[in-house]
PDB file of C-alpha atoms in Angstrom:
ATOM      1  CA  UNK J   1     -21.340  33.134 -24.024  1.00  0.00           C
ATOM      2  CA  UNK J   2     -22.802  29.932 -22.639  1.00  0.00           C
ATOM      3  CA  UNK J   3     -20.284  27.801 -20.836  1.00  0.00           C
ATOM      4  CA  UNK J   4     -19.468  24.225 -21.539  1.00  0.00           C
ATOM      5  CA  UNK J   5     -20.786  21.477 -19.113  1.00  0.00           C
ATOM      6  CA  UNK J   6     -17.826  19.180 -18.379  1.00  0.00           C
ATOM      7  CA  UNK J   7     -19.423  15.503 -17.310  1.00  0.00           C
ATOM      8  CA  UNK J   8     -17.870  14.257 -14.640  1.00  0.00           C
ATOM      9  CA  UNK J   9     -15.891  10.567 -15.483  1.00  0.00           C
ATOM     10  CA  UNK J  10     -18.184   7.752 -14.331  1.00  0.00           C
ATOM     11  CA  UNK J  11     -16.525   6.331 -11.079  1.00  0.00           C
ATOM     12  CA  UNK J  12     -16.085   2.398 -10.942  1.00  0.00           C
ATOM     13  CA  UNK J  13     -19.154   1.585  -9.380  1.00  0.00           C
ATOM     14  CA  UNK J  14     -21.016   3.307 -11.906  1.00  0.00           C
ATOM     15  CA  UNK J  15     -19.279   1.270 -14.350  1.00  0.00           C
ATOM     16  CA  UNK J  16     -20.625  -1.635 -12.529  1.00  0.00           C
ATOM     17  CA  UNK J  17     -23.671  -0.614 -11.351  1.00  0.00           C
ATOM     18  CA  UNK J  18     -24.539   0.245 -15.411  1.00  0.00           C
ATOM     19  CA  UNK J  19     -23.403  -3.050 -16.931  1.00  0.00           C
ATOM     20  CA  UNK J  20     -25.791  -3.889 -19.937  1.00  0.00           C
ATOM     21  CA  UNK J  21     -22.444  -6.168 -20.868  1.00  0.00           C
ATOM     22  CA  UNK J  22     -20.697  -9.164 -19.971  1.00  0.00           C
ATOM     23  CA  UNK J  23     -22.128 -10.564 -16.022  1.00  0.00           C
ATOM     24  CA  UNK J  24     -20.286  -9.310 -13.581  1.00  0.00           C
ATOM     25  CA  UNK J  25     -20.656 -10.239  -9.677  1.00  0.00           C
ATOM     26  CA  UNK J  26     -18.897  -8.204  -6.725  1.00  0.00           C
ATOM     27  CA  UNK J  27     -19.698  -7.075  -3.253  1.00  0.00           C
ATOM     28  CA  UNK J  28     -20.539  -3.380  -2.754  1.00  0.00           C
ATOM     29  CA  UNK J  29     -18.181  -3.214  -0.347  1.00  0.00           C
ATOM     30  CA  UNK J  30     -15.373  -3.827  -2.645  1.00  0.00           C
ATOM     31  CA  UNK J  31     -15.526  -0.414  -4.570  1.00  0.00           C
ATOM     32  CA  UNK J  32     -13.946   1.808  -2.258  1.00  0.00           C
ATOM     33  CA  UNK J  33     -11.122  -0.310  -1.930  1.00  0.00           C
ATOM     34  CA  UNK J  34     -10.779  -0.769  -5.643  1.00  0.00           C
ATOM     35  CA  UNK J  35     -11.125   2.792  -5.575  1.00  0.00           C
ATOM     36  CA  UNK J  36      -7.996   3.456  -3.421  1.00  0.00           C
ATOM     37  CA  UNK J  37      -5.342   1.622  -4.108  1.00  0.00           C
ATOM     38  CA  UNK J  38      -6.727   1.487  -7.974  1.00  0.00           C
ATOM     39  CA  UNK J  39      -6.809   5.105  -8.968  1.00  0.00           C
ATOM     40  CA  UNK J  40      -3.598   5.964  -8.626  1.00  0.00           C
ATOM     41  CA  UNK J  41      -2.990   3.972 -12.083  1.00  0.00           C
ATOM     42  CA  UNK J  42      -5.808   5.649 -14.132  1.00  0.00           C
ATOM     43  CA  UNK J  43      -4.573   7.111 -17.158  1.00  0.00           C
ATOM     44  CA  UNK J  44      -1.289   5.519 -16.256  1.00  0.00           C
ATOM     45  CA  UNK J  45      -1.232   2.108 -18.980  1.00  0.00           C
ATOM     46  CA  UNK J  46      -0.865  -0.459 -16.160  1.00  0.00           C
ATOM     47  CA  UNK J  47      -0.600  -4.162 -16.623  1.00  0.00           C
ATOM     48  CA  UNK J  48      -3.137  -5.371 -14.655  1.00  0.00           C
ATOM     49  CA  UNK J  49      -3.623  -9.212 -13.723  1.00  0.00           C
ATOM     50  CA  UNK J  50      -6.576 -10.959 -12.789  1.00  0.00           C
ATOM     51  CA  UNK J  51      -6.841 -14.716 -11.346  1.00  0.00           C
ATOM     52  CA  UNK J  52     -10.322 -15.762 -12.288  1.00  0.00           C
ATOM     53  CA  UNK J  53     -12.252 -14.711 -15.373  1.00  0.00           C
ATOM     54  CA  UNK J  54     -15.608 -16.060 -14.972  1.00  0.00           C
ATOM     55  CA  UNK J  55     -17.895 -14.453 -17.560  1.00  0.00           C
ATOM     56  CA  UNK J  56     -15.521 -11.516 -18.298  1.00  0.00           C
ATOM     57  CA  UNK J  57     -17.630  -8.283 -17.055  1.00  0.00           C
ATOM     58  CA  UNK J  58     -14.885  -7.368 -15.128  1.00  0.00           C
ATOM     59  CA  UNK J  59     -12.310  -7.460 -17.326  1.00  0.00           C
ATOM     60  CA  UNK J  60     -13.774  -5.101 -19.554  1.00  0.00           C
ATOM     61  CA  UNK J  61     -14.111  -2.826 -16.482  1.00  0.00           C
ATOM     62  CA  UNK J  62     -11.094  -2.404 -15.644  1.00  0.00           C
ATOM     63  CA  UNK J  63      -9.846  -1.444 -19.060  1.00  0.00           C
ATOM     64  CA  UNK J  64     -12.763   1.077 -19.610  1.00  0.00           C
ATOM     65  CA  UNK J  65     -12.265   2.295 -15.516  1.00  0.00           C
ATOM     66  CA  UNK J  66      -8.309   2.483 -15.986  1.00  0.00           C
ATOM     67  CA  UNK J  67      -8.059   4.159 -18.993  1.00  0.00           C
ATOM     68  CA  UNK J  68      -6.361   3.794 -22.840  1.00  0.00           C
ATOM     69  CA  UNK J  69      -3.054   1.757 -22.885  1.00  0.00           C
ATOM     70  CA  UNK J  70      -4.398  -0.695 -20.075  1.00  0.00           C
ATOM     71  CA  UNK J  71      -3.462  -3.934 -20.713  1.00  0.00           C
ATOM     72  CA  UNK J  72      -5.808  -6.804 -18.847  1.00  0.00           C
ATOM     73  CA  UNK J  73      -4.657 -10.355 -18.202  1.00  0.00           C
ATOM     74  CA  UNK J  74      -6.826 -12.641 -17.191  1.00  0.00           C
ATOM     75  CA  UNK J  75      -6.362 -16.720 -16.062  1.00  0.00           C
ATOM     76  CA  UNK J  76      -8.875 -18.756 -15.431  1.00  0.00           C
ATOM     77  CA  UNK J  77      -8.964 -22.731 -15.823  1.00  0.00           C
ATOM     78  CA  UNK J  78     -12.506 -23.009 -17.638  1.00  0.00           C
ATOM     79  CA  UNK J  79     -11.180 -23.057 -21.375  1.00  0.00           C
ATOM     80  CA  UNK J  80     -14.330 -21.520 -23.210  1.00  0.00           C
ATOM     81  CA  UNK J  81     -12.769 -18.068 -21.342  1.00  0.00           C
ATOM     82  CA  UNK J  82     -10.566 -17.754 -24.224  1.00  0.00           C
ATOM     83  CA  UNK J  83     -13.259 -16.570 -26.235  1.00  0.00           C
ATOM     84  CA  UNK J  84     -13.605 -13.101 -24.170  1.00  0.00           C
ATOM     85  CA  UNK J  85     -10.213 -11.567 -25.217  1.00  0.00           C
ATOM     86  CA  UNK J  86     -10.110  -8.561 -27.182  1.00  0.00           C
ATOM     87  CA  UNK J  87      -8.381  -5.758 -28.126  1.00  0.00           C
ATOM     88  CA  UNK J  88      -5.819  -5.049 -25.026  1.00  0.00           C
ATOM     89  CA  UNK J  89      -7.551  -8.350 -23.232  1.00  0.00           C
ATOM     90  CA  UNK J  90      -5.548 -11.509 -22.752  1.00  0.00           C
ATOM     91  CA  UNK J  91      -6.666 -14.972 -21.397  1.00  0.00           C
ATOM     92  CA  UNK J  92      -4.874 -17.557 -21.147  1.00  0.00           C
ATOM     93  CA  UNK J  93      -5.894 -20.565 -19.084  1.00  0.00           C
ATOM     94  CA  UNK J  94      -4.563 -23.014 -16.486  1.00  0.00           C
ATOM     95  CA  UNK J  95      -4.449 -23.363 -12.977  1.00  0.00           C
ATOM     96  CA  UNK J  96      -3.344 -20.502 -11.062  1.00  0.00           C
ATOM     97  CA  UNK J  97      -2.093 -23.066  -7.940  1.00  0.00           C
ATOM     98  CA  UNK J  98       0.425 -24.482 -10.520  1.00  0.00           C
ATOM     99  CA  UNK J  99       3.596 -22.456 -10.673  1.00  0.00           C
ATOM    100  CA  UNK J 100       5.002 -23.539 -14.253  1.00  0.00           C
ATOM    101  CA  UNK J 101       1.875 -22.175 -15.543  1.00  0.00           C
ATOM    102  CA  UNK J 102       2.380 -18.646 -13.456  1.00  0.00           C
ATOM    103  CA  UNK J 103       6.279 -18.414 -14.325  1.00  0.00           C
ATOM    104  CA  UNK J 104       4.770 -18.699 -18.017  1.00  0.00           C
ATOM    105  CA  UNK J 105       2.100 -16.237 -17.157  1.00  0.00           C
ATOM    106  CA  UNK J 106       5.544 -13.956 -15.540  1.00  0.00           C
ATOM    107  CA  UNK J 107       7.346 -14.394 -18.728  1.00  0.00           C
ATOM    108  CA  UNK J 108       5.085 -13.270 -21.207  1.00  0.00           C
ATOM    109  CA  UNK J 109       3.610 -10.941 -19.503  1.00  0.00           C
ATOM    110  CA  UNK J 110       5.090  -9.467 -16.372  1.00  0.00           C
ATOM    111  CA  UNK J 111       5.968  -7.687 -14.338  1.00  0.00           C
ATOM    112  CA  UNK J 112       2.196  -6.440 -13.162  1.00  0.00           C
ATOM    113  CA  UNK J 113       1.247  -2.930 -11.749  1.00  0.00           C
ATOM    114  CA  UNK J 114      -1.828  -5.115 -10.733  1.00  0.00           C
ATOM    115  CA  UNK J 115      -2.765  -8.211  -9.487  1.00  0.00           C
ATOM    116  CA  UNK J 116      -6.348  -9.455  -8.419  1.00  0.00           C
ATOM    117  CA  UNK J 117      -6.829 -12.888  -7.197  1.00  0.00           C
ATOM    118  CA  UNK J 118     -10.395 -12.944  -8.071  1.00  0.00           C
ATOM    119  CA  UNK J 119     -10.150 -16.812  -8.093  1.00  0.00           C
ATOM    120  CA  UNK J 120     -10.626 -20.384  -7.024  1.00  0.00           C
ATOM    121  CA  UNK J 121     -11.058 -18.641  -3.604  1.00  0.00           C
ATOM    122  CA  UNK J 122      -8.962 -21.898  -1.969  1.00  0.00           C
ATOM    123  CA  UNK J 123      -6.687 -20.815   1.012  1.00  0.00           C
ATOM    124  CA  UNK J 124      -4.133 -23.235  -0.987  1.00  0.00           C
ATOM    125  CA  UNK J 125      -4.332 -21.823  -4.084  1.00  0.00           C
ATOM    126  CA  UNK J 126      -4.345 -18.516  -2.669  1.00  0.00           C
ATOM    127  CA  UNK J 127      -1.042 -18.999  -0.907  1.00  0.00           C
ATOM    128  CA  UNK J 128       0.228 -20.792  -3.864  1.00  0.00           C
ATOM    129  CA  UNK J 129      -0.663 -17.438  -6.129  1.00  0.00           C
ATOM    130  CA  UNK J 130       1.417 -15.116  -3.817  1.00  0.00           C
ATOM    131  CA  UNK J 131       4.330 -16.583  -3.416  1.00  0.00           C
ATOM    132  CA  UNK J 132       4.741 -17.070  -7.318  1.00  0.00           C
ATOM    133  CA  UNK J 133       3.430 -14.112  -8.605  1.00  0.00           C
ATOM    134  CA  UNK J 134       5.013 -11.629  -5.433  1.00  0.00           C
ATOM    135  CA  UNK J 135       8.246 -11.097  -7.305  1.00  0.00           C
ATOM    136  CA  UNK J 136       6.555 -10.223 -10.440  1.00  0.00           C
ATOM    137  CA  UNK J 137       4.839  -7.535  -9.421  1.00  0.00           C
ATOM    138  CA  UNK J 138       6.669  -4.302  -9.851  1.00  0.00           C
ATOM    139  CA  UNK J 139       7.557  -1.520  -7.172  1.00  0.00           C
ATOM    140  CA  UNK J 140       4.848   0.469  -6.496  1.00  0.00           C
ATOM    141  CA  UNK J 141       2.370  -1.700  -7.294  1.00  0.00           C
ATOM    142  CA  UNK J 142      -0.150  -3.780  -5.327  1.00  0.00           C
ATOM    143  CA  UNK J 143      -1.394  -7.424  -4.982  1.00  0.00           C
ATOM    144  CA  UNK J 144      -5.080  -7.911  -3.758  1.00  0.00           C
ATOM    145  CA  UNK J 145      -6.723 -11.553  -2.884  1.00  0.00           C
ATOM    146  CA  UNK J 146     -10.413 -11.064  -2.168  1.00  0.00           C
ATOM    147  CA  UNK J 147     -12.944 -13.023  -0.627  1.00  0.00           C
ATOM    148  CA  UNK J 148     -10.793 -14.135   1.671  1.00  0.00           C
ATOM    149  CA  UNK J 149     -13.800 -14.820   3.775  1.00  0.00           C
ATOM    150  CA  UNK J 150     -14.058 -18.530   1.711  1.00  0.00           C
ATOM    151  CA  UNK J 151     -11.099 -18.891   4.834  1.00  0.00           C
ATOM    152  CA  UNK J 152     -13.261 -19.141   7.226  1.00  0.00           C
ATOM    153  CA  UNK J 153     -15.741 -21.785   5.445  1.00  0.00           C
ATOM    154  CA  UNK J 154     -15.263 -25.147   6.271  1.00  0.00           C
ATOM    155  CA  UNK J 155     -16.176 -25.965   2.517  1.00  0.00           C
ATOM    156  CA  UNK J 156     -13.612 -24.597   1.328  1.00  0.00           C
ATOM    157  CA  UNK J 157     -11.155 -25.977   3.574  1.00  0.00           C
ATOM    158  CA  UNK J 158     -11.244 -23.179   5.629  1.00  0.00           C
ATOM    159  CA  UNK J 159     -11.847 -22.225   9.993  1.00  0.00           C
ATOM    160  CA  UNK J 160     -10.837 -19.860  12.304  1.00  0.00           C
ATOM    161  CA  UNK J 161      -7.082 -20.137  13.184  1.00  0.00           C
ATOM    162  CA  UNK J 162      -6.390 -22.833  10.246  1.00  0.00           C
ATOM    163  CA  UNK J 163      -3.027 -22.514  10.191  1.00  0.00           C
ATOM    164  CA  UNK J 164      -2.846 -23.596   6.330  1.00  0.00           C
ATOM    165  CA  UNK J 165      -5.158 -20.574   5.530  1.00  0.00           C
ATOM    166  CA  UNK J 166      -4.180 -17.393   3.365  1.00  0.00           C
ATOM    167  CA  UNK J 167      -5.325 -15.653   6.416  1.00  0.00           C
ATOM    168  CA  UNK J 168      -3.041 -17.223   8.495  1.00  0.00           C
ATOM    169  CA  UNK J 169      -0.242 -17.003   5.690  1.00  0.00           C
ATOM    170  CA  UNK J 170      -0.323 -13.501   5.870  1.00  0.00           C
ATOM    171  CA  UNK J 171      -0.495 -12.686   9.702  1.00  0.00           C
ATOM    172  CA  UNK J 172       3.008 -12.751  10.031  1.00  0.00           C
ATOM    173  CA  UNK J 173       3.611  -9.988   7.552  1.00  0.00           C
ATOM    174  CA  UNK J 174       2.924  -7.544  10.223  1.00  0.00           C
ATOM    175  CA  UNK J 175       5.830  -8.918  11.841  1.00  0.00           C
ATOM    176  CA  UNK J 176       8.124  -8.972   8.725  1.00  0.00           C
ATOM    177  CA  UNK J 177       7.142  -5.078   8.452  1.00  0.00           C
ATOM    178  CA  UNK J 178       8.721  -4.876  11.656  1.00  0.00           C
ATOM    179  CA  UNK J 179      11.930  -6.902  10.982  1.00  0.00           C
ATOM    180  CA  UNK J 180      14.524  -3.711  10.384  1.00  0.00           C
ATOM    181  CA  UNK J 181      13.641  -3.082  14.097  1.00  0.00           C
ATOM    182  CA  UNK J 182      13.737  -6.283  15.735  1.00  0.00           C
ATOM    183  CA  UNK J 183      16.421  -6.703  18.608  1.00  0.00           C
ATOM    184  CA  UNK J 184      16.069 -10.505  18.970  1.00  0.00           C
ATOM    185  CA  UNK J 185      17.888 -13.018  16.910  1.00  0.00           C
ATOM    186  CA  UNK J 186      14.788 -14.944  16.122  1.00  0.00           C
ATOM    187  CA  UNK J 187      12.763 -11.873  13.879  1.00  0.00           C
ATOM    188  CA  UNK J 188      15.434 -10.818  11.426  1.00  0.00           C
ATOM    189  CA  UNK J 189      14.814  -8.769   7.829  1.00  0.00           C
ATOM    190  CA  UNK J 190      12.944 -11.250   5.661  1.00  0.00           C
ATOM    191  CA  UNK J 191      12.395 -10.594   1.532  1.00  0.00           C
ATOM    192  CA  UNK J 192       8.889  -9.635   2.671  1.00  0.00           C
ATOM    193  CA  UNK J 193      10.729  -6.723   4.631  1.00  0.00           C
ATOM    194  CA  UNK J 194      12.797  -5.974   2.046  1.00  0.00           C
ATOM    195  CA  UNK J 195       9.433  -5.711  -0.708  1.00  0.00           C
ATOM    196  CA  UNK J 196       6.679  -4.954   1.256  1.00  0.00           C
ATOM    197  CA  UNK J 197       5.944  -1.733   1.090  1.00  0.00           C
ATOM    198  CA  UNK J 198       2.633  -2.425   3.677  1.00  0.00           C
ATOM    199  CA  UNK J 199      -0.545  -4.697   4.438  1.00  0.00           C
ATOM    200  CA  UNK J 200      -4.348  -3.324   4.491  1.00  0.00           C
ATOM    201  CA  UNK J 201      -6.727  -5.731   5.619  1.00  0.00           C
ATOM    202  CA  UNK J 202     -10.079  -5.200   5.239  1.00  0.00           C
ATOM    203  CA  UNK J 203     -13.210  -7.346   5.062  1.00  0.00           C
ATOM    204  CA  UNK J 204     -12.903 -10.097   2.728  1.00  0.00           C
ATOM    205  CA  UNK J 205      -9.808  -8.305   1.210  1.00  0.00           C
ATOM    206  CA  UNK J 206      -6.567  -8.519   1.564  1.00  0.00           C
ATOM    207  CA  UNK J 207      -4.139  -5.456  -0.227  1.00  0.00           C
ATOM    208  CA  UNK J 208      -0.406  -5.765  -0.322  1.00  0.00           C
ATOM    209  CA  UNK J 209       1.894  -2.845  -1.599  1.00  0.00           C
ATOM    210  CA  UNK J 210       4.731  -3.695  -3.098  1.00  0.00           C
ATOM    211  CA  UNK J 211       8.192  -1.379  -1.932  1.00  0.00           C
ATOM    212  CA  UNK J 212      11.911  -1.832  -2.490  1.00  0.00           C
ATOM    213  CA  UNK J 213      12.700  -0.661   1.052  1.00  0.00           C
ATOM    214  CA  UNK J 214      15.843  -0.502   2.423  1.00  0.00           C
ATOM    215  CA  UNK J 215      16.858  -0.237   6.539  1.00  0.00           C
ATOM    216  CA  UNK J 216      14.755   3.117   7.658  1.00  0.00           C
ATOM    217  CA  UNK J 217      16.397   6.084   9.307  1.00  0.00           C
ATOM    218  CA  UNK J 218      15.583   9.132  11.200  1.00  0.00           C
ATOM    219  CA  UNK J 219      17.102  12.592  12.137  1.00  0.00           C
ATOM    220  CA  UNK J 220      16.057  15.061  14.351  1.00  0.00           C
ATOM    221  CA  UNK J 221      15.784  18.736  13.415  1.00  0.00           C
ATOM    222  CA  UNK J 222      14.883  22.085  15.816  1.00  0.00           C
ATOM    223  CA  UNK J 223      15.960  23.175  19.023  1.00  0.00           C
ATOM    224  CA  UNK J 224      15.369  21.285  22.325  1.00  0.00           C
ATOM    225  CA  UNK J 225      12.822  22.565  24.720  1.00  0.00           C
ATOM    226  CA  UNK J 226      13.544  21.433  27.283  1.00  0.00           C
ATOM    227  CA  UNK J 227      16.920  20.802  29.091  1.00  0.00           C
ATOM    228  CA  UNK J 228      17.083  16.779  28.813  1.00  0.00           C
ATOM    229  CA  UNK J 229      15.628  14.679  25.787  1.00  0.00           C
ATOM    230  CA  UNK J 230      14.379  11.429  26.350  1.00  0.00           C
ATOM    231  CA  UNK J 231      16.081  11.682  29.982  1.00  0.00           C
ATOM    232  CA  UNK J 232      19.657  12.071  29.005  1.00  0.00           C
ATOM    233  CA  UNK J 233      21.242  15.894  27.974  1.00  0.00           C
ATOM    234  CA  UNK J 234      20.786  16.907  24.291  1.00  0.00           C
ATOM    235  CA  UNK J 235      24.300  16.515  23.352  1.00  0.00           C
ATOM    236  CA  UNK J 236      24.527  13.124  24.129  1.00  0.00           C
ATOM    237  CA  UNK J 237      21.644  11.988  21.549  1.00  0.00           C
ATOM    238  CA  UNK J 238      22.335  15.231  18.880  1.00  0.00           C
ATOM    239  CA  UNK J 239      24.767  14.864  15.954  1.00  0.00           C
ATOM    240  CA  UNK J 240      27.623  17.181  16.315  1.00  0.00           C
ATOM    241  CA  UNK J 241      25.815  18.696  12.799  1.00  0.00           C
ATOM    242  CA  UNK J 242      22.883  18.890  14.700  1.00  0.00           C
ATOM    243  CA  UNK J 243      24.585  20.525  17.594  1.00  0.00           C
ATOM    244  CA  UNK J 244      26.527  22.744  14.897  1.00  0.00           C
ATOM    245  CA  UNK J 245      23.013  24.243  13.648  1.00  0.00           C
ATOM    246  CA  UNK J 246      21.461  24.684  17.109  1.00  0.00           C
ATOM    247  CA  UNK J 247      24.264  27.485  17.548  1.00  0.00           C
ATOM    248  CA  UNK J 248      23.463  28.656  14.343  1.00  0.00           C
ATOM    249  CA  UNK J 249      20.419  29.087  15.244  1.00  0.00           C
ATOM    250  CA  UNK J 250      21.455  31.569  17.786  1.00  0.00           C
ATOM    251  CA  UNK J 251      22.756  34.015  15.156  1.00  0.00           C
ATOM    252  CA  UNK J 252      20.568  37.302  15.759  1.00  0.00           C
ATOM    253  CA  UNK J 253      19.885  37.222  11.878  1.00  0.00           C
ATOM    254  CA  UNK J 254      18.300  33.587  12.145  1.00  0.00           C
ATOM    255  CA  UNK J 255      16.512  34.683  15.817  1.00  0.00           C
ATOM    256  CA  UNK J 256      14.930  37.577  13.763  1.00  0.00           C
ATOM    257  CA  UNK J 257      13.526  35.550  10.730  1.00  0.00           C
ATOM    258  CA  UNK J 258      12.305  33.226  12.915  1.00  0.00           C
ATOM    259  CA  UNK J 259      10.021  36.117  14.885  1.00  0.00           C
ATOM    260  CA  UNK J 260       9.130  37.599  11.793  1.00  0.00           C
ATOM    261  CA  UNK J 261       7.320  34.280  10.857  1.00  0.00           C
ATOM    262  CA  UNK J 262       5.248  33.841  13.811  1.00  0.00           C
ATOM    263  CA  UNK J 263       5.792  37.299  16.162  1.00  0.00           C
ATOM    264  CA  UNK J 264       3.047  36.385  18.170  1.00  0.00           C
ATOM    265  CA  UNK J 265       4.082  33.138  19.020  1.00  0.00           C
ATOM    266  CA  UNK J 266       7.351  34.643  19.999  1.00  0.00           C
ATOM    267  CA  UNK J 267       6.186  37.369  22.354  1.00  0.00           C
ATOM    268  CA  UNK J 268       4.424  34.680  23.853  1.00  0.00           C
ATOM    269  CA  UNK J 269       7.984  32.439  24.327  1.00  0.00           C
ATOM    270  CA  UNK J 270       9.847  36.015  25.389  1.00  0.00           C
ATOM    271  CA  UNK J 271       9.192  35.158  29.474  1.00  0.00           C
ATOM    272  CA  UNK J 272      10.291  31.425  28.689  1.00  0.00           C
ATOM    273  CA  UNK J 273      13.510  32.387  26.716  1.00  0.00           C
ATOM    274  CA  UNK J 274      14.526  35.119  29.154  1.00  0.00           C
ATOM    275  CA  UNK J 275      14.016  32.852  32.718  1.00  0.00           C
ATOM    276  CA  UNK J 276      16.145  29.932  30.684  1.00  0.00           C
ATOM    277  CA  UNK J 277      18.682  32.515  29.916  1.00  0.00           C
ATOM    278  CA  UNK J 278      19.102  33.422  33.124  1.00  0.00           C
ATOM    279  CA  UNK J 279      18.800  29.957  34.917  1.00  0.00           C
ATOM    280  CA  UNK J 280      22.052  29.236  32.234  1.00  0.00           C
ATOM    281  CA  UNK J 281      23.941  32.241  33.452  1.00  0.00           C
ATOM    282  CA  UNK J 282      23.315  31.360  36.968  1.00  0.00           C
ATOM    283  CA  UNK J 283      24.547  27.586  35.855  1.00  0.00           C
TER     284      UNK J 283
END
């Protein structure tokens, strides 16, 4: 019996790189990191945003990329845009710097799995995007600005260290990341600690994930090898749980499973175990 070829799904650049429809215009560059923080929705029906519609090639990528049950969103201010929706395609125009047109954008349409700011590509508009549209987009999902180079060109009111740049807008995020940890009265918990899940930046994009987090914690587990940690004695850093399962630990049913798993790795600790066991009789 002959067996079945099974094609492989065309991957995004593929899509692109294929086009015989509407114009589309990217950097190569882009696809991989479409690719990675994209995929995860495919086959998943996300609402996916996107600030800037141009000629519509990408819009129809998305959908096709993404899979049945996407549903595409796209603003632009150039009206004769509305003529590229279709079926699970909607336009809607106005200017995406103006926030009573993005809370009506929120309202009928949010919250977003997605958002691209494909746009107007000005630092102010930019800024003006992300701080209207950051609440709307839902846990686990991600908000990407690219060509975020344009904040670097003096044409469009961009230059290194501008501090009224996106780039510059979103420096400090790195610090808000930090803000559970921070010992000084100055760098408290912001909302972006509290939603931002964490911040790639890559050339000429910009990816932010999008996290309910709450204050992190941590807990130690296994027994200490050595007889201080972190320069005080064990028990004054271990839980008394902690301490409780160490001498569990001891039990010769719970020493035997424990050699079973790895018995050469505990022939090799024998010498160790027996010169600390005698060093704590001596004690």
């Amino acid at each position: 019996m002959r067996s079945r070829k099974v094609l492989a799904a065309p991957s995004l650049f593929d899509l692109f790189d294929r086009n015989e429809g509407r114009l589309m215009d990217k950097w190569l560059h882009y696809f991989p990191i479409y690719e990675r923080h994209f995929a995860p929705y495919r086959g998943n029906s996300p609402t996916f945003l996107e600030i800037g519609v141009s000629h519509g090639g990408s819009l129809d990528m998305w959908r096709q990329w993404l899979g049945r049950g996407t549903h595409v969103i796209g603003i632009d201010i150039d009206p004769r845009c509305t003529t590229l929706a279709g079926r699970g395609i909607d336009i809607r125009i106005g200017d995406q710097a103006d926030p009573d047109f993005l809370d009506e954008i929120i309202a009928e349409f949010g919250p977003f799995d997605i958002v691209l700011d494909d746009g107007g590509h000005f630092p102010h508009a930019q800024i003006a995007s992300l701080d209207r549209l950051w609440s709307a987009v839902k846990p686990g999902g991600v908000y990407v600005v690219e060509d975020t180079h344009t904040n670097y060109w003096p044409g469009y009111d961009g230059g290194l260290l501008r501090p009224d740049t996106f780039i510059e807008h979103v420096k400090p995020l790195v610090d808000d990341l930090h803000g559970f940890h921070s010992q000084l009265p100055e760098h408290q918990p912001s909302e972006w600690t509290h939603t931002l899940g964490a911040a790639h930046f890559y050339d000429s994009v910009v990816v932010l994930d999008r996290e309910d987090r709450t204050p992190p914690s941590s807990r130690k587990t296994g027994r200490p090898s050595f007889d201080t940690l972190y320069g005080q004695q064990p028990h004054e850093l271990l839980t008394e749980e902690h301490l409780a399962e160490i001498e569990a630990m001891q039990q010769p049913s719970r020493r035997f499973r424990r050699a079973m798993r790895s018995p050469i790795a505990a022939l090799r600790s024998l010498p160790v175990r027996l010169r600390r066991a005698v060093e704590i009789r001596r004690n």
